[in-house]
Each structure stands twice: as C-alpha cells, then as structure tokens.
CSV table of C-alpha atoms and ligand atoms in Angstrom, one decimal:
chain,number,residue,atom,x,y,z
A,105,MET,CA,-0.1,-0.1,-0.1
A,106,PRO,CA,1.4,3.4,-0.8
A,107,ALA,CA,2.1,6.0,2.1
A,108,THR,CA,-1.1,7.2,3.9
A,109,ILE,CA,-3.4,9.8,2.7
A,110,PRO,CA,-2.8,12.8,4.9
A,111,GLY,CA,-6.4,14.0,4.9
A,112,ILE,CA,-8.9,16.1,3.0
A,113,HIS,CA,-7.5,18.3,0.2
A,114,HIS,CA,-10.4,20.1,-0.8
A,115,VAL,CA,-14.3,19.9,-1.3
A,116,THR,CA,-16.2,20.9,-4.4
A,117,ALA,CA,-19.8,21.8,-4.7
A,118,ILE,CA,-22.3,23.4,-7.1
A,119,THR,CA,-23.8,26.7,-6.3
A,120,GLY,CA,-26.5,28.2,-8.4
A,121,ASP,CA,-25.6,31.7,-7.4
A,122,VAL,CA,-22.0,32.9,-7.1
A,123,GLN,CA,-22.4,36.2,-5.8
A,124,ARG,CA,-24.9,35.0,-2.9
A,125,CYS,CA,-22.1,31.9,-2.4
A,126,VAL,CA,-19.4,34.5,-2.1
A,127,ASP,CA,-21.2,36.8,0.4
A,128,PHE,CA,-21.9,33.8,2.4
A,129,TYR,CA,-18.4,32.0,2.7
A,130,VAL,CA,-16.8,35.1,3.1
A,131,GLY,CA,-19.1,37.4,4.9
A,132,VAL,CA,-20.5,35.0,6.9
A,133,LEU,CA,-18.1,32.0,7.7
A,134,GLY,CA,-15.1,34.4,7.2
A,135,LEU,CA,-13.1,32.2,4.5
A,136,ARG,CA,-11.1,34.3,2.4
A,137,PHE,CA,-11.9,34.1,-1.5
A,138,ILE,CA,-8.7,32.9,-2.7
A,139,LYS,CA,-9.1,32.2,-6.5
A,140,LYS,CA,-11.5,33.3,-9.2
A,141,SER,CA,-11.3,30.9,-12.0
A,142,ILE,CA,-13.2,28.6,-14.4
A,143,ASN,CA,-14.3,25.2,-14.8
A,144,GLN,CA,-11.7,23.8,-16.9
A,145,ASP,CA,-14.5,21.3,-18.6
A,146,VAL,CA,-17.2,23.9,-18.8
A,147,PRO,CA,-15.0,26.9,-19.3
A,148,ASP,CA,-17.8,29.4,-19.7
A,149,THR,CA,-18.6,29.0,-16.2
A,150,TYR,CA,-16.8,30.0,-12.8
A,151,HIS,CA,-14.9,27.9,-10.4
A,152,ILE,CA,-14.3,29.8,-7.0
A,153,TYR,CA,-12.2,29.1,-4.2
A,154,PHE,CA,-12.5,29.7,-0.7
A,155,GLY,CA,-9.9,28.8,1.8
A,156,ASP,CA,-7.8,29.9,4.7
A,157,TYR,CA,-5.3,32.8,4.1
A,158,LEU,CA,-3.2,30.7,1.4
A,159,GLY,CA,-5.8,28.3,0.3
A,160,THR,CA,-3.7,25.6,2.5
A,161,PRO,CA,-4.6,22.1,1.3
A,162,GLY,CA,-7.2,20.9,3.6
A,163,SER,CA,-9.0,24.3,3.7
A,164,ALA,CA,-10.2,24.9,0.3
A,165,MET,CA,-14.3,24.9,-0.1
A,166,THR,CA,-14.6,25.3,-4.0
A,167,PHE,CA,-17.7,26.0,-6.1
A,168,PHE,CA,-18.8,25.3,-9.7
A,169,GLY,CA,-21.2,28.2,-10.6
A,170,TRP,CA,-23.8,26.6,-12.6
A,171,PRO,CA,-27.0,28.4,-12.4
A,172,SER,CA,-28.7,26.4,-15.2
A,173,TRP,CA,-28.2,23.0,-13.3
A,174,PRO,CA,-31.2,21.0,-11.9
A,175,GLU,CA,-32.8,22.0,-8.4
A,176,ARG,CA,-31.0,20.5,-5.4
A,177,ARG,CA,-31.4,16.3,-4.9
A,178,THR,CA,-29.3,15.2,-2.4
A,179,GLY,CA,-28.9,11.8,-1.0
A,180,SER,CA,-26.9,8.5,-1.6
A,181,GLY,CA,-24.1,8.6,-3.5
A,182,GLN,CA,-22.9,12.2,-2.2
A,183,VAL,CA,-21.0,13.9,0.2
A,184,THR,CA,-23.9,15.1,2.1
A,185,THR,CA,-22.5,17.0,5.2
A,186,VAL,CA,-19.1,19.3,4.9
A,187,SER,CA,-18.0,19.7,8.3
A,188,PHE,CA,-15.3,22.8,9.0
A,189,ALA,CA,-12.8,22.9,12.3
A,190,VAL,CA,-13.1,25.7,14.5
A,191,PRO,CA,-10.8,26.2,17.5
A,192,GLU,CA,-12.0,24.5,20.7
A,193,GLY,CA,-14.2,26.8,22.9
A,194,SER,CA,-15.4,28.9,19.8
A,195,LEU,CA,-18.8,27.5,19.2
A,196,GLY,CA,-20.3,30.2,21.5
A,197,PHE,CA,-18.7,32.9,19.6
A,198,TRP,CA,-20.2,31.4,16.2
A,199,SER,CA,-23.5,31.0,17.8
A,200,GLY,CA,-23.7,34.5,18.6
A,201,ARG,CA,-22.1,35.6,15.1
A,202,LEU,CA,-24.7,33.3,13.2
A,203,ASP,CA,-27.5,34.7,15.3
A,204,LYS,CA,-26.4,38.3,14.5
A,205,LEU,CA,-26.3,37.5,10.9
A,206,GLY,CA,-29.6,35.8,10.9
A,207,VAL,CA,-28.4,32.1,9.9
A,208,ALA,CA,-30.4,29.5,11.4
A,209,ALA,CA,-28.2,27.1,13.2
A,210,SER,CA,-28.8,23.9,15.4
A,211,ARG,CA,-26.7,21.9,17.9
A,212,ALA,CA,-25.5,18.4,17.5
A,213,LYS,CA,-22.8,16.1,19.0
A,214,ARG,CA,-20.9,13.3,17.2
A,215,PHE,CA,-18.9,11.0,18.7
A,216,GLY,CA,-18.7,13.1,21.7
A,217,THR,CA,-17.7,16.4,20.0
A,218,ASP,CA,-20.1,19.5,19.7
A,219,SER,CA,-20.8,21.2,16.3
A,220,ILE,CA,-23.2,23.7,14.9
A,221,VAL,CA,-25.2,22.7,12.3
A,222,ILE,CA,-26.2,25.1,9.3
A,223,THR,CA,-26.9,25.2,5.5
A,224,ASP,CA,-25.5,27.3,3.1
A,225,PRO,CA,-27.8,29.4,0.6
A,226,ASP,CA,-28.1,26.6,-1.9
A,227,GLY,CA,-29.1,24.1,0.8
A,228,ILE,CA,-25.7,22.5,1.6
A,229,GLU,CA,-25.5,21.1,5.1
A,230,LEU,CA,-22.5,22.3,6.8
A,231,GLU,CA,-21.0,21.8,10.4
A,232,LEU,CA,-18.7,23.9,12.6
A,233,VAL,CA,-17.0,21.3,14.8
A,234,ASP,CA,-15.6,22.3,18.1
A,235,ARG,CA,-12.1,20.7,17.3
A,236,ALA,CA,-9.3,22.0,15.4
A,237,SER,CA,-5.6,21.4,15.0
A,238,ASP,CA,-4.1,24.0,13.5
A,239,ASP,CA,-0.5,23.9,13.0
A,240,ARG,CA,-0.8,23.6,9.3
A,241,PHE,CA,-3.6,26.4,8.6
A,242,ALA,CA,-3.1,30.3,8.3
A,243,PRO,CA,-6.1,32.0,9.4
A,244,TRP,CA,-7.1,35.2,7.5
A,245,ARG,CA,-6.3,37.8,10.0
A,246,GLU,CA,-8.0,40.5,8.2
A,247,GLY,CA,-11.0,38.7,7.5
A,248,PRO,CA,-14.6,39.4,9.1
A,249,VAL,CA,-14.0,36.8,11.6
A,250,GLY,CA,-10.1,37.2,12.7
A,251,ALA,CA,-7.7,34.6,13.9
A,252,GLU,CA,-8.9,33.6,16.8
A,253,HIS,CA,-12.3,31.8,16.0
A,254,ALA,CA,-11.5,31.5,12.4
A,255,ILE,CA,-12.1,28.2,10.7
A,256,ARG,CA,-9.2,26.0,10.5
A,257,GLY,CA,-9.8,23.8,7.3
A,258,PHE,CA,-12.1,20.8,7.0
A,259,HIS,CA,-13.1,18.7,9.8
A,260,SER,CA,-14.6,15.9,8.0
A,261,VAL,CA,-17.0,15.1,5.3
A,262,THR,CA,-20.0,12.8,5.6
A,263,LEU,CA,-21.0,10.4,2.8
A,264,THR,CA,-24.2,8.9,2.3
A,265,VAL,CA,-24.6,5.4,0.6
A,266,THR,CA,-27.4,3.0,0.4
A,267,GLU,CA,-25.2,0.2,1.5
A,268,GLY,CA,-21.8,0.7,3.4
A,269,ALA,CA,-19.9,-2.7,2.8
A,270,ALA,CA,-18.1,-1.7,-0.3
A,271,THR,CA,-17.6,1.7,0.7
A,272,PHE,CA,-16.2,0.5,4.0
A,273,ASP,CA,-13.9,-1.8,2.1
A,274,LEU,CA,-12.5,0.5,-0.1
A,275,LEU,CA,-11.6,2.9,2.7
A,276,GLY,CA,-10.3,0.5,5.2
A,277,ARG,CA,-8.8,-2.2,2.7
A,278,THR,CA,-7.4,-0.2,0.0
A,279,MET,CA,-6.9,3.3,0.9
A,280,GLY,CA,-5.6,2.7,4.3
A,281,PHE,CA,-8.3,4.5,6.2
A,282,ARG,CA,-9.0,3.1,10.0
A,283,LYS,CA,-12.4,2.4,11.4
A,284,ALA,CA,-12.7,5.0,14.2
A,285,GLY,CA,-16.2,4.3,15.7
A,286,GLU,CA,-19.8,3.7,15.0
A,287,GLU,CA,-22.8,5.6,16.0
A,288,GLY,CA,-26.1,4.3,14.7
A,289,ASN,CA,-26.0,4.2,11.1
A,290,ARG,CA,-22.8,6.1,11.1
A,291,THR,CA,-19.2,5.0,10.6
A,292,ARG,CA,-16.1,6.9,11.4
A,293,PHE,CA,-12.9,6.8,9.5
A,294,GLU,CA,-9.5,8.3,9.9
A,295,THR,CA,-6.8,8.7,7.6
A,296,GLY,CA,-3.3,10.4,8.4
A,297,ALA,CA,-3.1,11.8,11.8
A,298,GLY,CA,-6.7,11.4,12.2
A,299,GLY,CA,-8.7,13.7,14.0
A,300,PRO,CA,-9.8,17.0,12.4
A,301,ASN,CA,-8.9,17.2,8.5
A,302,GLY,CA,-8.5,13.2,8.5
A,303,THR,CA,-12.0,12.4,9.3
A,304,VAL,CA,-14.8,10.7,7.2
A,305,ASP,CA,-18.2,9.6,8.3
A,306,VAL,CA,-20.1,7.3,6.2
A,307,VAL,CA,-23.9,7.2,7.0
A,308,GLU,CA,-25.8,4.0,5.4
A,309,SER,CA,-29.3,5.2,4.2
A,310,PRO,CA,-30.7,2.1,2.4
A,311,ASN,CA,-34.0,3.7,1.7
A,312,GLY,CA,-33.1,7.4,1.2
A,313,PRO,CA,-33.2,9.4,-2.1
A,314,ALA,CA,-30.2,9.0,-4.5
A,315,GLY,CA,-28.4,12.1,-4.9
A,316,GLU,CA,-28.1,13.7,-8.3
A,317,GLU,CA,-25.4,16.4,-9.8
A,318,SER,CA,-27.6,19.4,-8.9
A,319,ILE,CA,-27.4,23.1,-7.5
A,320,GLY,CA,-26.8,22.7,-3.8
A,321,THR,CA,-25.0,19.2,-3.8
A,322,VAL,CA,-21.4,18.4,-3.1
A,323,HIS,CA,-19.8,17.3,-6.7
A,324,HIS,CA,-16.7,15.7,-5.1
A,325,VAL,CA,-14.0,15.4,-2.0
A,326,ALA,CA,-10.4,15.3,-2.8
A,327,TRP,CA,-8.0,13.6,-0.7
A,328,ARG,CA,-4.3,15.0,-0.3
A,329,ALA,CA,-1.6,13.4,-2.2
A,330,ASP,CA,2.3,14.3,-1.1
A,331,GLY,CA,3.4,14.8,-4.7
A,332,ASN,CA,3.3,13.4,-8.1
A,333,ALA,CA,5.0,10.1,-7.1
A,334,HIS,CA,2.5,9.6,-4.1
A,335,GLN,CA,-0.2,10.2,-6.3
A,336,LEU,CA,1.0,7.8,-9.0
A,337,ALA,CA,1.1,4.9,-6.6
A,338,TRP,CA,-2.4,5.5,-5.4
A,339,ARG,CA,-3.4,5.5,-8.9
A,340,GLU,CA,-1.8,2.2,-9.5
A,341,ALA,CA,-3.4,0.7,-6.1
A,342,LEU,CA,-6.8,1.8,-7.0
A,343,VAL,CA,-6.6,0.3,-10.6
A,344,LYS,CA,-5.2,-2.8,-9.3
A,345,VAL,CA,-8.6,-3.2,-7.0
A,346,GLY,CA,-10.8,-2.3,-10.4
A,347,ARG,CA,-11.4,1.3,-9.9
A,348,ASN,CA,-11.7,3.1,-13.0
A,349,VAL,CA,-9.4,6.1,-12.3
A,350,THR,CA,-8.5,8.8,-14.8
A,351,PRO,CA,-5.4,9.8,-16.1
A,352,VAL,CA,-3.4,12.4,-14.1
A,353,ILE,CA,-5.1,15.8,-15.0
A,354,ASP,CA,-3.2,19.2,-14.4
A,355,ARG,CA,-5.7,21.6,-12.9
A,356,TYR,CA,-2.8,24.1,-12.7
A,357,TYR,CA,-2.9,24.5,-8.9
A,358,PHE,CA,-2.6,21.0,-8.3
A,359,LYS,CA,-2.8,17.5,-10.2
A,360,SER,CA,-5.7,15.4,-9.9
A,361,ILE,CA,-7.1,12.0,-10.5
A,362,TYR,CA,-10.6,11.0,-10.2
A,363,PHE,CA,-12.7,7.8,-9.5
A,364,ARG,CA,-15.7,6.9,-8.3
A,365,GLU,CA,-16.2,4.8,-4.8
A,366,PRO,CA,-18.1,2.0,-4.9
A,367,GLY,CA,-21.2,3.8,-3.1
A,368,GLY,CA,-21.2,6.1,-6.0
A,369,VAL,CA,-19.3,9.5,-4.3
A,370,LEU,CA,-16.6,11.0,-6.7
A,371,TYR,CA,-13.1,11.1,-5.2
A,372,GLU,CA,-10.2,12.8,-6.3
A,373,ILE,CA,-6.8,12.7,-5.2
A,374,ALA,CA,-4.8,16.0,-5.7
A,375,THR,CA,-1.2,17.0,-5.0
A,376,ASP,CA,-0.5,19.5,-2.3
A,377,GLY,CA,1.5,21.8,-4.9
A,378,PRO,CA,1.9,23.8,-6.7
A,379,GLY,CA,-0.9,25.5,-4.6
A,380,PHE,CA,-2.9,28.7,-5.2
A,381,THR,CA,0.1,31.1,-5.3
A,382,VAL,CA,1.4,29.7,-8.5
A,383,ASP,CA,0.0,32.7,-10.3
A,384,GLU,CA,-0.9,35.2,-7.6
A,385,ALA,CA,0.7,36.8,-4.9
A,386,PRO,CA,-0.4,35.7,-1.1
A,387,GLU,CA,-1.7,39.3,-0.6
A,388,ALA,CA,-3.5,39.3,-4.1
A,389,LEU,CA,-5.1,36.0,-4.2
A,390,GLY,CA,-8.7,35.9,-5.8
A,391,SER,CA,-8.3,39.7,-7.0
A,392,GLU,CA,-8.4,38.7,-10.8
A,393,LEU,CA,-9.8,36.0,-13.1
A,394,SER,CA,-7.1,33.4,-12.8
A,395,LEU,CA,-6.8,31.4,-15.9
A,396,PRO,CA,-4.5,28.3,-16.6
A,397,PRO,CA,-1.7,29.2,-19.6
A,398,TRP,CA,-4.0,27.0,-21.9
A,399,PHE,CA,-7.2,28.8,-21.5
A,400,GLN,CA,-5.4,32.5,-21.8
A,401,VAL,CA,-6.4,33.1,-25.3
A,402,ARG,CA,-10.0,33.3,-24.1
A,403,ARG,CA,-9.5,35.8,-21.6
A,404,ASP,CA,-11.3,38.6,-23.3
A,405,ARG,CA,-14.3,36.6,-24.0
A,406,LEU,CA,-14.6,35.1,-20.4
A,407,ASP,CA,-14.2,38.9,-19.2
A,408,GLU,CA,-17.1,39.8,-21.3
A,409,THR,CA,-19.6,37.0,-20.7
A,410,LEU,CA,-18.8,35.9,-17.0
A,411,PRO,CA,-21.0,38.0,-14.3
A,412,PRO,CA,-18.9,40.3,-12.2
A,413,ILE,CA,-18.2,39.3,-8.5
A,414,VAL,CA,-18.1,41.7,-5.7
A,415,VAL,CA,-15.9,40.1,-2.7
A,416,PRO,CA,-17.3,41.5,0.6
A,417,THR,CA,-15.1,43.2,2.9
A,418,THR,CA,-14.7,43.5,6.7
A,419,ALA,CA,-16.3,47.0,6.4
A,420,THR,CA,-19.5,45.7,4.6
A,421,THR,CA,-19.9,42.5,6.8
A,422,GLY,CA,-19.4,44.3,10.1
A,423,ALA,CA,-16.4,43.3,12.3
A,424,GLY,CA,-17.2,39.8,13.9
A,425,HIS,CA,-14.0,40.3,16.2
B,154,ZN,ZN1,-11.6,19.1,-7.0
C-alpha cells in the first residue's frame, strides 16, 4: 500500500448563485476568497475557491457556478455534510455571530464532539466542529471573523451511501483509512494523523433518495497526495482493485486523478503543490480572473461573459471580532 493519505485536500460543490455564495462563505463564515477561475471542463462557467489565507491544502471549499443545473437533489452517492474545524471553545462565538447575521443554526454532538449545524444558501449542510488542529493552517487575520475563532480547514466530510460494505472496504482495505467508531448508521474512519482534517463519516441510508448532480450538492471530495509519485502510487493501487481512475489531469494549482468509490461518491486525489500562489502573490489571491496558461487565449471573451463578483470586505460585513 502506498504511504497514507494525509487527509482532505478540498471539497467542491455546485452553486446556483455565485455572488450569494461569495457573500456567505466570505461574509458569514469568514473564509478568504482565494481564487476566481473557470471550470476547465465547462469553461464558460466559474470555479471559485474559498480557503484560509493561503488556500492551504485541507482548507479549500470550492464551487462550480452552474445556475442552469437542476434543482437540489441530495442523497446517497454524495458527500451530504461538509464539516469545518473551529478552535475549541469557539462555538459560543459562532452561535452569536450566526444569530446576529440571521443564519439559522442547531447543535449536534457526534462521537462526543459538539458542533453547530447550518445550511449554506444553496442548501448544503455544513457543520462547525469544536475541534481543530491548526498547525498547518494560516487563518485570515484581516477577515471578518479574525484569527482567534477562524475556521481551521475541514474537520471531515460525511458520505451517504445506500449500503456501506463496499465503501468501507475501499476506505479500509485499499485506501488505508482506519475505522474509528460507530454511532447508529454512521461509521467513522480516519486517515493520516486522524482527527480534524483526517476524518470521514459514512452514513448508510438504504431507503433514502439517491443524490443527483444538481445545485446545492457536493460534486466531489479530494484527498491529499504528498506529490506526483505518491499520487501515481495511489492511482496504481486503485486501478489494481478495479477502480476506473482517470489519468493525471493538470488543474494548474494541483494535479488530480478522479474515480468513483463503490457507493457512487466521486473522489479525487490531488497533489499539495504547486498551490494557489502559483499565479498570484499571497496578498493578491482572488483579485483577478485566474486562468491556466492554456486558457489565456479566451480571457477577453470570458471577461465579457462571466458576471462580475463583488467580494465582501470587513467593512461591509461588520466586524465579527
Ligand atoms: Zn476537485
């Protein structure tokens, strides 16, 4: 088996309204708008990225802006909850902030850890989990939340599948994840150092609806690879057990391979590098339309056809400090 997967790299979802999405992830959750780019497979549509100050692997929540996609149909075969890690003891701050901003929130406790549950404007279920290990992350100090309580990347993702066995088998036997607990129909796995950023929950829902690629759903979750060789080793291991894995695709900010796990959830394995500062300085991240070199010829047309995006500033969202 290749070296362990360290954790989550990014999560990509579908929004029907890019501006509303930016207002929420920056203005409410305090993530930084780190990249304005295009979907390389549907290049007249946006691919926007939120993250910590640098878009550190494990912090990037990204969206395809697909307003003409079908209405939200979430269910099995999808990531159905995206959980962010916040510093321990921050939930009180977050409750107050969400309340002040008019965002409905409830509380949950999973495997002994408290969280706040909310939905984003497109209907995606999110959690803020009261546990973070933040050595790797770079909180956005100038953001509307400030460094003390800022999100420290992802805590975990929750997959919903009709039947767990094959999903567990791929995670546990092929991908090196360790079973970490069971709570009702929810089974927890960990990878790498485990804990925040190295956790995935699988919920078995034999009678629930099947998810479809639609607005307000998660498109895929990407796992981290340490580099090109690590990624290729994983590609080989997955092909060996019969997964249909894409060739390595250059996404400019990282290299990617994609495959579906047996429950239907789309997985990606993405390299940590070169990262989001490959074409913009850290302080300028997200300020321009970023295009990979092979799309530069389309810049003029894209500048005309893509709707403008206004990124909220601390002044417009109110200081949350
Ligand atoms: Zn991706």
